[in-house]
Amino acid sequence: MHDTSEAPSRSHSPTASGRSFLRVMLRAPLTRRAWRETAYCLLALPLGLVGGVVLAVLLALGAGLAVSLLGAVVGVLILVAGVRLARALGSVHRRMAAGLLGERLPALEPPSAGTGLFGRLDAGLRDGVGWRAVSYVLVKLPVSALGMYAVLWWLTGLVNVTAPLRWAVFGQQPSPGDTDGMPVLTPIPAGDLEVDTFAGTFGALALGVALLLLAPWPTRLVVSADRWLLRALLGPSQLADRVRDLEETRALAVDDSVALLRRVERDLHDGAQVRLVAVAMSLDMIKERLGTADSDDRADPSDDPIDLTRVRQLVDGAHRNATEALTELRDLARGLHPPVLDDGLPDALATLAARSSIPVELTADVPRRPTPAIETIAYFCAAELLTNVIKHSGATQVILTVDECHDGMLRLQVVDDGRGGAAVGAGSGLTGLVQRVRPVDGRLVVHSPEGGPTTAVVELPMHA
């Protein structure tokens, strides 16, 4: 066996990293992303400047009139109109960002409608989403200017690249005796740069190429800031996100409870109920045979002797059905709340690990006991994850860890040395785990590269 711990891989060597960086720099100006971001900055400039200035004038005028006694109502009307204008401008910015940047945000909440004139004015002034749009449109003013400055890198680069062509073909060289040469443009103040000879134009060309190679990065920086502003000011608020998440988790909880009731009903109907019906029929037949044997209407008791063998068969069948019905009822009850959780989650996981067909190394450190609902969810998550490992991973070793994090969350981690490739998706048991933990604000994170190892982490609050 060779020790390769000190031999760096080729992909991480300094030379390879340098080639990769150079390749990224050379390709950046030619990528679709660079041109889309540049087009976004160009289109956002007039919209940002005009919209921001008009909105600022409306807000200033409305605020000035609102504080006066005579023009208060007119001032409020202008303020509400400004908020509605900001909403409209925000929608245009959102559509433009979606088309050019791929930044698709959920639709904004519609403004609330009040009753009567003063009710509508009050609702317009209390429009939190609209005021966030106002903030974006106003902040877009300097951001648009920065975006235009970023585009200036492209423009100056393109102009300088054409310096030899402009000198030789279009005759832009200085006239004889002219002290001023051909100007060289730069996006940053660098004094008066000029070229006086045709050979000097190739220096301008080299500068233009350098500017074009650097141009995507100022543009990307401005667009990244704009993306953040879009999400923060034109995206859904934290309260709206929370409400939507609660609505989704409530729907999941309702669907899960309905599915559980249907499963219980189906298991009772197809399992225990059938067996108990068979027990009742067997007992009826036994009762019928015993009743016939004890009837006083028989002329001679020897005419209808009791078939003890048949009676024993009926009794054995009734006993077997009753035992199986009891077992099914116990399994059904165990599916609702495993009895092993009565002694706590660590003991229940120890029992689960002991029953696994793959060796499981268990580490449990839970100083505070979670609520019963959280313990049940954690137990079933561990059971499902171990089942997935046994069925699909081809692993030979599993490490199961449960502990309480510093932030007060219960963390359940399952690591296996299998083939990897696990992902949360349709038809996967992991999707069911996501739906199981979401109603209590839990989360599931799976890292499973091809070739393994697979790490699945479930985080749950200590209290439901």
Coordinates of C-alpha atoms in Angstrom, one line a residue:
M1 CA 0.0 0.0 0.0
H2 CA 1.3 3.4 -1.0
D3 CA 1.0 6.5 1.2
T4 CA -0.5 9.2 -0.9
S5 CA -1.5 11.6 1.9
E6 CA 1.3 14.1 1.0
A7 CA 0.8 13.8 -2.8
P8 CA -1.5 16.6 -3.9
S9 CA -4.0 15.8 -6.6
R10 CA -3.5 17.4 -9.9
S11 CA -6.9 19.2 -9.7
H12 CA -5.7 21.0 -6.5
S13 CA -2.1 21.8 -7.6
P14 CA -1.1 25.5 -7.9
T15 CA -0.5 25.1 -11.6
A16 CA -4.0 23.6 -12.2
S17 CA -5.6 26.2 -10.0
G18 CA -3.8 28.9 -12.1
R19 CA -5.0 27.4 -15.3
S20 CA -8.5 27.1 -14.0
F21 CA -8.5 30.8 -12.9
L22 CA -7.1 31.9 -16.3
R23 CA -9.7 29.9 -18.1
V24 CA -12.5 31.5 -16.1
M25 CA -11.2 35.0 -16.7
L26 CA -10.9 34.4 -20.5
R27 CA -14.4 32.9 -20.8
A28 CA -16.2 35.3 -18.5
P29 CA -16.8 38.0 -21.2
L30 CA -18.2 35.5 -23.6
T31 CA -20.7 33.8 -21.3
R32 CA -24.4 34.4 -21.6
R33 CA -24.6 35.3 -18.0
A34 CA -22.2 38.3 -18.5
W35 CA -24.3 39.6 -21.4
R36 CA -27.5 39.1 -19.6
E37 CA -26.3 41.0 -16.6
T38 CA -24.9 43.8 -18.7
A39 CA -28.3 44.1 -20.5
Y40 CA -30.0 44.2 -17.2
C41 CA -27.8 47.0 -16.0
L42 CA -28.5 49.0 -19.2
L43 CA -32.3 48.5 -19.1
A44 CA -32.4 49.2 -15.3
L45 CA -30.7 52.6 -15.7
P46 CA -33.6 54.6 -17.3
L47 CA -36.2 52.8 -15.3
G48 CA -34.3 53.2 -12.0
L49 CA -33.4 56.9 -12.6
V50 CA -36.8 58.1 -13.9
G51 CA -38.9 55.9 -11.5
G52 CA -36.8 56.9 -8.5
V53 CA -36.9 60.6 -9.3
V54 CA -40.6 60.7 -10.0
L55 CA -41.3 58.7 -6.8
A56 CA -39.1 60.9 -4.7
V57 CA -40.9 64.0 -6.0
L58 CA -44.3 62.5 -5.3
L59 CA -43.3 61.4 -1.7
A60 CA -41.8 64.8 -1.0
L61 CA -44.9 66.7 -2.3
G62 CA -47.3 64.3 -0.6
A63 CA -45.4 64.5 2.8
G64 CA -45.3 68.3 2.5
L65 CA -49.0 68.6 1.9
A66 CA -50.0 65.9 4.4
V67 CA -48.5 67.9 7.3
S68 CA -50.4 71.0 6.4
L69 CA -54.0 71.7 7.5
L70 CA -55.5 72.5 4.1
G71 CA -53.8 70.0 1.9
A72 CA -53.8 67.0 4.3
V73 CA -56.2 64.8 2.3
V74 CA -54.5 65.7 -1.1
G75 CA -51.1 64.9 0.5
V76 CA -52.3 61.5 1.7
L77 CA -53.8 60.9 -1.8
I78 CA -50.4 61.7 -3.4
L79 CA -48.6 59.4 -0.9
V80 CA -50.9 56.5 -1.6
A81 CA -50.5 57.1 -5.3
G82 CA -46.7 57.0 -4.8
V83 CA -47.0 53.7 -3.0
R84 CA -49.1 52.3 -5.8
L85 CA -46.5 53.6 -8.3
A86 CA -43.7 51.9 -6.4
R87 CA -45.7 48.7 -6.5
A88 CA -46.0 49.0 -10.3
L89 CA -42.3 49.9 -10.8
G90 CA -41.4 47.0 -8.5
S91 CA -43.4 44.6 -10.7
V92 CA -41.5 45.8 -13.8
H93 CA -38.2 45.3 -12.0
R94 CA -39.3 41.8 -10.9
R95 CA -40.3 40.8 -14.4
M96 CA -37.0 42.2 -15.8
A97 CA -35.0 40.3 -13.2
A98 CA -36.9 37.1 -14.0
G99 CA -36.3 37.5 -17.7
L100 CA -32.7 38.4 -17.7
L101 CA -31.3 37.1 -14.4
G102 CA -33.6 34.2 -13.8
E103 CA -34.5 35.7 -10.4
R104 CA -38.1 34.5 -10.0
L105 CA -39.7 35.7 -6.8
P106 CA -43.1 34.7 -5.5
A107 CA -45.9 37.1 -6.3
L108 CA -46.4 40.0 -3.8
E109 CA -49.4 40.1 -1.5
P110 CA -52.1 42.2 -3.1
P111 CA -52.9 45.5 -1.2
S112 CA -55.8 45.3 1.2
A113 CA -58.9 47.2 0.2
G114 CA -60.6 49.4 2.7
T115 CA -64.2 50.6 2.9
G116 CA -65.0 54.1 1.8
L117 CA -62.5 56.8 0.9
F118 CA -60.8 57.2 4.3
G119 CA -60.7 53.4 4.7
R120 CA -58.9 53.0 1.3
L121 CA -56.5 55.8 2.2
D122 CA -55.8 54.2 5.5
A123 CA -55.2 50.8 3.9
G124 CA -52.9 52.4 1.3
L125 CA -50.8 54.1 4.0
R126 CA -50.6 50.9 5.9
D127 CA -49.5 48.9 2.9
G128 CA -46.2 47.3 4.2
V129 CA -45.5 45.6 0.9
G130 CA -46.0 48.8 -0.9
W131 CA -43.6 50.7 1.3
R132 CA -41.0 48.0 0.9
A133 CA -41.4 48.6 -2.9
V134 CA -40.9 52.3 -2.2
S135 CA -37.6 51.5 -0.5
Y136 CA -36.4 49.4 -3.4
V137 CA -37.3 52.0 -6.0
L138 CA -35.5 54.7 -4.0
V139 CA -32.4 52.6 -3.3
K140 CA -32.4 51.6 -7.0
L141 CA -31.3 55.2 -7.9
P142 CA -27.7 54.8 -6.7
V143 CA -27.7 51.1 -7.7
S144 CA -28.7 52.1 -11.3
A145 CA -25.8 54.6 -11.4
L146 CA -23.4 51.9 -10.2
G147 CA -24.8 49.6 -12.8
M148 CA -24.1 52.2 -15.5
Y149 CA -20.6 52.6 -14.2
A150 CA -20.1 48.8 -14.5
V151 CA -21.3 49.0 -18.1
L152 CA -18.8 51.7 -18.7
W153 CA -16.0 49.1 -18.3
W154 CA -17.5 47.3 -21.3
L155 CA -17.8 50.5 -23.4
T156 CA -14.3 51.8 -22.7
G157 CA -12.9 48.3 -23.5
L158 CA -14.7 48.1 -26.8
V159 CA -13.7 51.6 -27.8
N160 CA -10.0 51.0 -27.0
V161 CA -10.0 47.6 -28.8
T162 CA -10.9 49.5 -32.0
A163 CA -8.0 52.0 -31.7
P164 CA -5.8 50.6 -34.5
L165 CA -8.9 50.3 -36.8
R166 CA -9.9 53.9 -36.0
W167 CA -6.4 55.1 -36.7
A168 CA -5.7 53.3 -39.9
V169 CA -9.2 53.1 -41.5
F170 CA -11.2 56.0 -40.2
G171 CA -8.3 58.4 -40.0
Q172 CA -8.7 59.5 -36.4
Q173 CA -5.0 60.0 -36.0
P174 CA -3.9 63.5 -35.0
S175 CA -3.2 66.1 -37.7
P176 CA 0.4 67.2 -38.3
G177 CA 1.4 69.7 -35.7
D178 CA -1.5 68.8 -33.4
T179 CA -0.2 68.4 -29.9
D180 CA -3.2 66.2 -28.8
G181 CA -3.1 62.5 -29.7
M182 CA -5.9 59.9 -29.9
P183 CA -7.6 59.7 -26.5
V184 CA -7.5 56.4 -24.6
L185 CA -10.6 55.9 -22.4
T186 CA -10.5 54.3 -19.0
P187 CA -13.4 53.7 -16.5
I188 CA -11.3 55.1 -13.6
P189 CA -9.6 58.5 -13.5
A190 CA -6.1 58.0 -14.9
G191 CA -5.2 61.4 -16.3
D192 CA -5.2 62.3 -20.0
L193 CA -4.1 59.1 -21.8
E194 CA -3.3 59.6 -25.5
V195 CA -1.5 57.8 -28.3
D196 CA 0.5 59.7 -30.9
T197 CA 1.7 56.9 -33.1
F198 CA 0.1 53.9 -34.8
A199 CA 2.2 51.6 -32.7
G200 CA 0.8 53.2 -29.6
T201 CA -2.7 52.2 -30.7
F202 CA -1.8 48.6 -30.0
G203 CA -1.1 49.6 -26.4
A204 CA -4.7 51.0 -26.3
L205 CA -5.8 47.7 -27.8
A206 CA -4.1 45.7 -25.0
L207 CA -5.7 48.0 -22.4
G208 CA -9.1 47.5 -24.1
V209 CA -8.7 43.7 -24.0
A210 CA -7.8 43.9 -20.3
L211 CA -10.9 46.0 -19.6
L212 CA -13.1 43.6 -21.4
L213 CA -11.7 40.7 -19.4
L214 CA -12.4 42.6 -16.1
A215 CA -15.7 44.1 -17.2
P216 CA -17.9 41.1 -16.2
W217 CA -16.9 41.3 -12.5
P218 CA -18.0 44.9 -11.7
T219 CA -21.3 44.1 -13.5
R220 CA -21.6 40.9 -11.5
L221 CA -21.0 42.7 -8.2
V222 CA -23.7 45.3 -8.9
V223 CA -26.1 42.6 -10.0
S224 CA -25.4 40.5 -6.9
A225 CA -26.3 43.6 -4.7
D226 CA -29.4 44.1 -6.8
R227 CA -30.4 40.5 -6.4
W228 CA -30.1 40.9 -2.6
L229 CA -32.3 44.0 -2.7
L230 CA -34.9 42.3 -4.8
R231 CA -35.2 39.4 -2.4
A232 CA -35.2 41.6 0.7
L233 CA -37.6 44.3 -0.5
L234 CA -39.6 42.9 -3.4
G235 CA -39.7 39.3 -2.2
P236 CA -42.2 37.9 0.3
S237 CA -41.7 39.2 3.9
Q238 CA -40.6 36.9 6.7
L239 CA -44.1 36.9 8.0
A240 CA -45.5 35.9 4.7
D241 CA -42.9 33.2 4.4
R242 CA -43.9 32.0 7.8
V243 CA -47.6 32.0 7.1
R244 CA -47.1 30.1 3.8
D245 CA -44.9 27.6 5.5
L246 CA -47.4 27.1 8.3
E247 CA -50.2 26.7 5.7
E248 CA -48.1 24.0 3.9
T249 CA -47.2 22.2 7.1
R250 CA -50.8 22.3 8.3
A251 CA -51.9 20.8 5.0
L252 CA -49.2 18.1 5.4
A253 CA -50.3 17.4 8.9
V254 CA -54.0 17.1 7.9
D255 CA -53.1 14.9 5.0
D256 CA -50.9 12.8 7.2
S257 CA -53.6 12.4 9.9
V258 CA -56.2 11.4 7.2
A259 CA -53.8 8.9 5.7
L260 CA -53.1 7.5 9.2
L261 CA -56.8 7.1 9.9
R262 CA -57.3 5.4 6.6
R263 CA -54.4 3.0 7.2
V264 CA -55.8 2.2 10.7
E265 CA -59.2 1.7 9.2
R266 CA -57.9 -0.5 6.4
D267 CA -55.7 -2.6 8.8
L268 CA -58.6 -3.1 11.2
H269 CA -61.0 -4.0 8.4
D270 CA -58.7 -6.3 6.5
G271 CA -56.8 -7.7 9.4
A272 CA -58.1 -7.9 13.0
Q273 CA -61.8 -7.5 12.0
V274 CA -61.6 -10.4 9.6
R275 CA -59.9 -12.6 12.2
L276 CA -62.4 -11.7 14.9
V277 CA -65.3 -12.4 12.5
A278 CA -63.7 -15.9 11.9
V279 CA -63.5 -16.4 15.7
A280 CA -67.2 -15.5 16.1
M281 CA -68.2 -17.9 13.3
S282 CA -66.1 -20.7 14.8
L283 CA -67.7 -20.1 18.2
D284 CA -71.1 -20.1 16.6
M285 CA -70.4 -23.4 15.0
I286 CA -69.1 -24.9 18.2
K287 CA -72.2 -23.6 20.1
E288 CA -74.4 -25.1 17.4
R289 CA -72.8 -28.5 17.7
L290 CA -72.9 -28.5 21.5
G291 CA -76.5 -27.3 21.4
T292 CA -77.5 -30.1 19.1
A293 CA -75.9 -32.7 21.3
D294 CA -77.7 -31.4 24.4
S295 CA -81.2 -31.2 22.7
D296 CA -84.0 -32.9 24.6
D297 CA -85.9 -33.5 21.3
R298 CA -83.6 -36.4 20.3
A299 CA -85.2 -39.9 20.6
D300 CA -81.8 -41.6 21.2
P301 CA -78.7 -39.7 22.2
S302 CA -76.6 -42.2 20.2
D303 CA -78.3 -41.0 17.0
D304 CA -76.2 -37.7 16.9
P305 CA -72.9 -38.1 18.7
I306 CA -70.6 -35.1 19.2
D307 CA -67.7 -35.0 16.7
L308 CA -64.9 -34.1 19.2
T309 CA -62.3 -34.0 16.4
R310 CA -64.3 -31.3 14.5
V311 CA -65.0 -29.4 17.7
R312 CA -61.2 -29.4 18.5
Q313 CA -60.5 -28.1 15.0
L314 CA -63.0 -25.3 15.4
V315 CA -61.5 -24.4 18.8
D316 CA -58.0 -24.4 17.4
G317 CA -59.0 -22.2 14.5
A318 CA -60.7 -19.8 16.8
H319 CA -57.7 -19.7 19.1
R320 CA -55.3 -19.1 16.2
N321 CA -57.5 -16.3 14.8
A322 CA -57.8 -14.7 18.2
T323 CA -54.0 -14.8 18.7
E324 CA -53.3 -13.4 15.2
A325 CA -55.9 -10.6 15.7
L326 CA -54.2 -9.7 19.0
T327 CA -50.8 -9.6 17.3
E328 CA -52.1 -7.4 14.6
L329 CA -53.7 -5.1 17.1
R330 CA -50.4 -4.9 19.0
D331 CA -48.5 -4.1 15.8
L332 CA -51.1 -1.5 14.9
A333 CA -50.8 0.1 18.3
R334 CA -47.0 0.0 18.1
G335 CA -47.2 1.9 14.8
L336 CA -49.0 4.7 16.5
H337 CA -46.7 4.8 19.5
P338 CA -43.8 2.3 19.9
P339 CA -43.8 0.9 23.5
V340 CA -40.0 1.1 23.5
L341 CA -40.3 4.9 23.7
D342 CA -41.7 4.6 27.2
D343 CA -38.1 4.4 28.6
G344 CA -36.9 7.3 26.4
L345 CA -35.4 7.8 23.0
P346 CA -31.9 6.5 23.6
D347 CA -33.2 3.1 24.9
A348 CA -35.6 2.9 21.9
L349 CA -32.8 3.6 19.4
A350 CA -30.6 1.0 21.2
T351 CA -33.4 -1.5 20.6
L352 CA -33.7 -0.4 17.0
A353 CA -30.0 -0.7 16.5
A354 CA -29.9 -4.2 18.0
R355 CA -32.5 -5.4 15.6
S356 CA -30.7 -4.1 12.5
S357 CA -29.2 -6.6 10.1
I358 CA -26.3 -4.2 9.6
P359 CA -24.0 -3.4 12.5
V360 CA -25.0 0.0 14.0
E361 CA -22.7 2.1 16.2
L362 CA -25.0 4.2 18.5
T363 CA -24.0 7.3 20.3
A364 CA -26.7 9.0 22.4
D365 CA -26.3 12.2 24.4
V366 CA -29.7 13.7 25.2
P367 CA -29.6 15.4 28.7
R368 CA -33.1 16.7 28.4
R369 CA -35.9 14.5 27.3
P370 CA -37.9 15.7 24.3
T371 CA -41.7 15.8 24.3
P372 CA -43.4 12.5 23.3
A373 CA -44.3 13.8 19.9
I374 CA -40.7 14.7 19.1
E375 CA -39.5 11.4 20.4
T376 CA -41.9 9.5 18.2
I377 CA -40.9 11.5 15.1
A378 CA -37.2 11.0 15.8
Y379 CA -37.7 7.2 16.4
F380 CA -39.6 6.8 13.1
C381 CA -37.1 8.9 11.2
A382 CA -34.2 6.7 12.6
A383 CA -36.2 3.5 11.6
E384 CA -36.9 4.8 8.1
L385 CA -33.3 5.9 7.6
L386 CA -31.9 2.5 8.8
T387 CA -34.4 0.7 6.5
N388 CA -33.2 2.8 3.5
V389 CA -29.6 1.9 4.4
I390 CA -30.4 -1.8 4.6
K391 CA -32.5 -1.9 1.4
H392 CA -30.6 0.5 -1.0
S393 CA -27.1 1.4 0.2
G394 CA -25.1 -1.8 0.3
A395 CA -23.4 -0.5 3.4
T396 CA -21.5 -2.6 5.9
Q397 CA -21.5 -0.2 8.8
V398 CA -23.8 2.5 10.1
I399 CA -23.1 5.2 12.7
L400 CA -26.2 6.5 14.5
T401 CA -25.8 9.6 16.6
V402 CA -28.5 11.5 18.5
D403 CA -27.7 14.5 20.7
E404 CA -28.9 17.9 21.7
C405 CA -27.2 20.8 19.8
H406 CA -26.1 24.1 21.4
D407 CA -29.1 25.8 19.8
G408 CA -31.5 23.6 21.7
M409 CA -32.3 21.4 18.7
L410 CA -32.4 17.6 18.7
R411 CA -30.1 16.3 16.1
L412 CA -30.3 12.7 14.7
Q413 CA -27.5 11.7 12.3
V414 CA -27.1 8.5 10.3
V415 CA -23.9 7.9 8.4
D416 CA -23.3 4.8 6.3
D417 CA -20.4 3.6 4.1
G418 CA -22.7 2.6 1.2
R419 CA -22.6 3.4 -2.5
G420 CA -24.2 6.9 -2.0
G421 CA -26.5 8.6 -4.6
A422 CA -29.4 9.1 -2.2
A423 CA -31.6 12.1 -2.9
V424 CA -34.8 13.6 -1.7
G425 CA -37.3 13.1 -4.5
A426 CA -40.4 11.5 -5.8
G427 CA -40.7 7.8 -4.9
S428 CA -38.1 8.2 -2.1
G429 CA -38.7 7.4 1.5
L430 CA -36.7 10.6 2.3
T431 CA -39.6 12.6 0.9
G432 CA -41.9 11.1 3.5
L433 CA -39.4 12.1 6.2
V434 CA -39.4 15.7 5.0
Q435 CA -43.2 15.7 5.3
R436 CA -42.9 14.1 8.8
V437 CA -40.5 16.7 10.2
R438 CA -41.9 19.8 8.6
P439 CA -45.1 20.2 10.8
V440 CA -42.8 20.7 13.9
D441 CA -40.4 23.0 12.1
G442 CA -37.8 20.3 11.7
R443 CA -35.6 19.7 8.7
L444 CA -33.8 16.9 6.9
V445 CA -30.4 17.4 5.2
V446 CA -28.9 14.6 3.1
H447 CA -25.4 14.6 1.6
S448 CA -24.8 11.6 -0.5
P449 CA -22.2 11.8 -3.3
E450 CA -21.8 9.0 -5.7
G451 CA -19.6 6.4 -4.1
G452 CA -20.6 7.4 -0.6
P453 CA -20.5 7.9 2.2
T454 CA -24.1 9.1 2.9
T455 CA -24.9 11.4 5.8
A456 CA -28.5 12.1 6.7
V457 CA -29.2 14.7 9.4
V458 CA -32.6 15.3 11.0
E459 CA -33.0 18.4 13.2
L460 CA -36.1 18.7 15.5
P461 CA -37.1 21.1 18.2
M462 CA -37.1 19.6 21.7
H463 CA -40.7 20.6 22.1
A464 CA -43.4 20.3 19.5

